């Protein structure tokens, strides 16, 4: 629900009283307006922690729906009307039917090998080729999620760099899939998986995990990939505009980088 126009109704008094002129006044305080944000699950910790700041900037209450960017895009395409869409990549923006030209890049995140802190895997799985050992239970995001697409790109690059002798395909390596980054992390935290490939930012506020960032290059050839996060406005209201201005500011991106493990955009 957005800022509401409140019309004061004049009621004729039973006794003769002078009437006060009636008019319209708009309110956009946090008591009577809200901004709904659809956001990639990998942003959930950061946005939840920054809710008070977002409320202050917009003047409204903030509500969230987190999930994979792909599933959120499908929800928007089916008719959902959030005010802002924070996605990993712009593929999901296009899939939602929104105008990609209105999307603004805010931060990036590298792909990392993630294990439970102190586990055997945390000591032995420190490079992509360590995943070839069949003793590890590996999890990936589904291909419908940006973290899954990113993992596939890295595994394909690894196959090219290390040679066709090794099968780095999803079907050869992965034991299970998760619908989004948050669900994937839960599986490794619960001990269901030994290793997952997901965003390096996942480890910034989680002391139970160990992240090994996959390097950008190996032997001079491209290996690691990054995902860029975008904010796309859907509603043009004043409170959404204020929030968009904040989310595209240096202050917002610096918070994400400093406190939540994301990476600054390369300009």
PDB file of N, CA and C in Angstrom, residues 22 27-28 56 59 62 103 118 127 152-153 159 198 231 256 259 262 265:
ATOM      1  N   UNK A  22     -13.456  22.282   3.782  1.00  0.00           N
ATOM      2  CA  UNK A  22     -12.822  20.968   3.707  1.00  0.00           C
ATOM      3  C   UNK A  22     -11.874  20.929   2.528  1.00  0.00           C
ATOM      4  N   UNK A  27      -0.613  12.294   3.102  1.00  0.00           N
ATOM      5  CA  UNK A  27       0.286  11.903   4.175  1.00  0.00           C
ATOM      6  C   UNK A  27       1.201  10.821   3.669  1.00  0.00           C
ATOM      7  N   UNK A  28       2.449  10.868   4.082  1.00  0.00           N
ATOM      8  CA  UNK A  28       3.360   9.790   3.716  1.00  0.00           C
ATOM      9  C   UNK A  28       4.248   9.445   4.898  1.00  0.00           C
ATOM     10  N   UNK A  56      13.562   5.433   7.460  1.00  0.00           N
ATOM     11  CA  UNK A  56      13.851   6.856   7.630  1.00  0.00           C
ATOM     12  C   UNK A  56      13.958   7.560   6.281  1.00  0.00           C
ATOM     13  N   UNK A  59      10.327   7.436   4.677  1.00  0.00           N
ATOM     14  CA  UNK A  59       9.219   7.965   5.468  1.00  0.00           C
ATOM     15  C   UNK A  59       8.082   6.975   5.590  1.00  0.00           C
ATOM     16  N   UNK A  62       8.528  -0.502   5.778  1.00  0.00           N
ATOM     17  CA  UNK A  62       9.155  -1.313   4.736  1.00  0.00           C
ATOM     18  C   UNK A  62       8.728  -2.766   4.906  1.00  0.00           C
ATOM     19  N   UNK A 103      16.891   0.054 -14.525  1.00  0.00           N
ATOM     20  CA  UNK A 103      17.652  -0.635 -13.480  1.00  0.00           C
ATOM     21  C   UNK A 103      18.971   0.076 -13.223  1.00  0.00           C
ATOM     22  N   UNK A 118      35.272 -25.254  10.279  1.00  0.00           N
ATOM     23  CA  UNK A 118      35.852 -26.310  11.101  1.00  0.00           C
ATOM     24  C   UNK A 118      35.638 -27.707  10.566  1.00  0.00           C
ATOM     25  N   UNK A 127      39.839 -25.201  -3.652  1.00  0.00           N
ATOM     26  CA  UNK A 127      39.933 -24.818  -5.057  1.00  0.00           C
ATOM     27  C   UNK A 127      38.869 -25.577  -5.840  1.00  0.00           C
ATOM     28  N   UNK A 152      27.215 -22.348 -12.870  1.00  0.00           N
ATOM     29  CA  UNK A 152      27.410 -23.053 -14.137  1.00  0.00           C
ATOM     30  C   UNK A 152      28.490 -22.379 -14.984  1.00  0.00           C
ATOM     31  N   UNK A 153      28.507 -21.044 -14.975  1.00  0.00           N
ATOM     32  CA  UNK A 153      29.525 -20.319 -15.735  1.00  0.00           C
ATOM     33  C   UNK A 153      30.924 -20.631 -15.207  1.00  0.00           C
ATOM     34  N   UNK A 159      36.306 -26.142 -16.516  1.00  0.00           N
ATOM     35  CA  UNK A 159      36.527 -27.220 -17.474  1.00  0.00           C
ATOM     36  C   UNK A 159      37.423 -26.786 -18.615  1.00  0.00           C
ATOM     37  N   UNK A 198      28.192 -20.526  -3.839  1.00  0.00           N
ATOM     38  CA  UNK A 198      27.250 -19.414  -3.746  1.00  0.00           C
ATOM     39  C   UNK A 198      28.037 -18.123  -3.564  1.00  0.00           C
ATOM     40  N   UNK A 231      18.870  -2.394  -8.670  1.00  0.00           N
ATOM     41  CA  UNK A 231      17.601  -1.962  -8.097  1.00  0.00           C
ATOM     42  C   UNK A 231      16.776  -1.365  -9.228  1.00  0.00           C
ATOM     43  N   UNK A 256      26.836  -1.892   2.243  1.00  0.00           N
ATOM     44  CA  UNK A 256      26.784  -3.269   1.750  1.00  0.00           C
ATOM     45  C   UNK A 256      28.182  -3.870   1.639  1.00  0.00           C
ATOM     46  N   UNK A 259      29.866  -3.769   5.663  1.00  0.00           N
ATOM     47  CA  UNK A 259      29.215  -4.563   6.708  1.00  0.00           C
ATOM     48  C   UNK A 259      28.687  -5.912   6.245  1.00  0.00           C
ATOM     49  N   UNK A 262      29.691  -7.470   0.355  1.00  0.00           N
ATOM     50  CA  UNK A 262      29.544  -7.292  -1.090  1.00  0.00           C
ATOM     51  C   UNK A 262      30.767  -6.545  -1.622  1.00  0.00           C
ATOM     52  N   UNK A 265      31.289  -1.736  -7.172  1.00  0.00           N
ATOM     53  CA  UNK A 265      31.272  -1.840  -8.623  1.00  0.00           C
ATOM     54  C   UNK A 265      32.617  -1.407  -9.192  1.00  0.00           C
TER      55      UNK A 265
END
